[in-house]
Amino acid sequence: MNASTMTTAAVAFTTAGLLAGGCTYAALSAQSQIFGKVLIASRNPNEIALTYDDGPNDIVTERLLDLLTGHNVRATFFLIGDFVRQRPQIVRAIAASGHLIGNHTMTHPWLAWQSTARIRQELAGCNSILEDTLGVPIRYFRAPHGARRPVVLRIARELGLTSVQWNIIPKDWQPVGAAEIAARTIRAITRNQHSRRASNIVLHDGGQAGLGQPRLPTVDATRLLLEKYSPETGTKFVTVDSWV
Ligand SMILES: [Zn+2]
């Protein structure tokens, strides 16, 4: 191999690396718009959307509903179809409390690496079970892990779904306790407020591994957030549909 072909090979290799890196970014970054438009947040720094993924979940979701109702706050819940099938009464309670409900697939796979048929089945299946349970159309979708590729967003659009990502993820599945979950979230909200944008926070009232995941620290962290951002502070809790 002479110097010139070595250079060509190096350039080709580097380009392939950059492309692969770029695709990984577009597929997994919470805020990338490269693979299609996703809803994240408004430019109003006083708005906060609490969003809860991976429910419904016994005890945790119900306690969360009581807490939110006590503060007269509406949140957004992205539910897993398999759990909806098993706990329709919790799903109806979420809707009855005035919260927004979205699709989080049937079984929570990494959609970026699934076949088109599987992606369609996951999204359409979750829509069906939610619509059968609630009797209203479902309009919002969050990809599990935020993982997507263009066909995921296209199928979502075909099913009438707006894809929603986030700009704060305090990793509430880690065993760090409510105070730390709240502290991580508050730091990130402050950063968003400084950059003049609303906050879209992913929390978890359930877990993809199954019903019964221990998420009560998330409920306690929510209590701390509701106390910190009381109406007198000028902040307002919204559901993600207010940003469309
Ligand atoms: Zn999830």
Short mmCIF file of N, CA, C and O and ligand atoms in Angstrom, two decimals, residues 53-55 78 80 104-105 108 142-146 202-204 206-208, ligand 1:
data_model
loop_
_atom_site.label_atom_id
_atom_site.label_comp_id
_atom_site.label_asym_id
_atom_site.label_seq_id
_atom_site.Cartn_x
_atom_site.Cartn_y
_atom_site.Cartn_z
N ASP A 53 -42.73 7.33 32.77
CA ASP A 53 -42.67 6.22 31.82
C ASP A 53 -42.77 4.87 32.53
O ASP A 53 -42.49 4.76 33.73
N ASP A 54 -43.12 3.86 31.75
CA ASP A 54 -43.01 2.44 32.13
C ASP A 54 -44.09 1.94 33.08
O ASP A 54 -44.01 0.84 33.60
N GLY A 55 -45.13 2.75 33.33
CA GLY A 55 -46.26 2.26 34.12
C GLY A 55 -47.28 1.64 33.19
O GLY A 55 -47.01 1.48 32.00
N PHE A 78 -46.46 7.84 29.89
CA PHE A 78 -46.22 6.98 28.73
C PHE A 78 -46.24 5.53 29.21
O PHE A 78 -45.34 5.09 29.94
N ILE A 80 -46.76 1.24 29.10
CA ILE A 80 -46.38 0.01 28.39
C ILE A 80 -47.63 -0.86 28.21
O ILE A 80 -48.32 -1.19 29.19
N HIS A 104 -46.07 3.89 24.90
CA HIS A 104 -44.65 3.59 25.16
C HIS A 104 -44.33 2.17 24.68
O HIS A 104 -43.49 1.50 25.27
N THR A 105 -45.04 1.75 23.63
CA THR A 105 -44.96 0.40 23.01
C THR A 105 -45.59 -0.69 23.88
O THR A 105 -45.92 -0.46 25.03
N HIS A 108 -41.64 -2.58 25.25
CA HIS A 108 -40.45 -1.77 25.58
C HIS A 108 -39.15 -2.26 24.92
O HIS A 108 -38.09 -2.32 25.56
N ARG A 142 -43.72 7.94 23.15
CA ARG A 142 -42.30 8.09 23.49
C ARG A 142 -41.61 6.76 23.22
O ARG A 142 -42.05 5.72 23.73
N ALA A 143 -40.53 6.80 22.45
CA ALA A 143 -39.79 5.58 22.13
C ALA A 143 -39.06 5.10 23.38
O ALA A 143 -38.43 5.90 24.08
N PRO A 144 -39.12 3.80 23.68
CA PRO A 144 -38.36 3.26 24.81
C PRO A 144 -36.88 3.62 24.67
O PRO A 144 -36.32 3.50 23.58
N HIS A 145 -36.26 4.06 25.74
CA HIS A 145 -34.86 4.50 25.76
C HIS A 145 -34.62 5.70 24.83
O HIS A 145 -33.48 6.07 24.59
N GLY A 146 -35.68 6.26 24.26
CA GLY A 146 -35.50 7.33 23.27
C GLY A 146 -34.90 6.83 21.97
O GLY A 146 -34.55 7.63 21.10
N VAL A 202 -38.13 13.19 32.44
CA VAL A 202 -38.52 11.77 32.44
C VAL A 202 -38.32 11.18 33.81
O VAL A 202 -37.20 11.12 34.32
N LEU A 203 -39.40 10.74 34.40
CA LEU A 203 -39.35 9.96 35.63
C LEU A 203 -40.01 8.61 35.34
O LEU A 203 -40.53 8.40 34.25
N HIS A 204 -39.99 7.72 36.31
CA HIS A 204 -40.52 6.36 36.08
C HIS A 204 -41.40 5.93 37.26
O HIS A 204 -40.90 5.84 38.38
N GLY A 206 -42.95 3.06 36.86
CA GLY A 206 -42.86 1.61 36.70
C GLY A 206 -41.48 1.25 36.16
O GLY A 206 -40.57 2.07 36.17
N GLY A 207 -41.36 0.00 35.70
CA GLY A 207 -40.10 -0.45 35.13
C GLY A 207 -40.37 -1.50 34.08
O GLY A 207 -41.30 -2.30 34.24
N GLN A 208 -39.57 -1.49 33.02
CA GLN A 208 -39.80 -2.40 31.90
C GLN A 208 -39.72 -3.86 32.31
O GLN A 208 -40.29 -4.72 31.64
ZN ZN B 1 -39.32 3.34 29.20
#
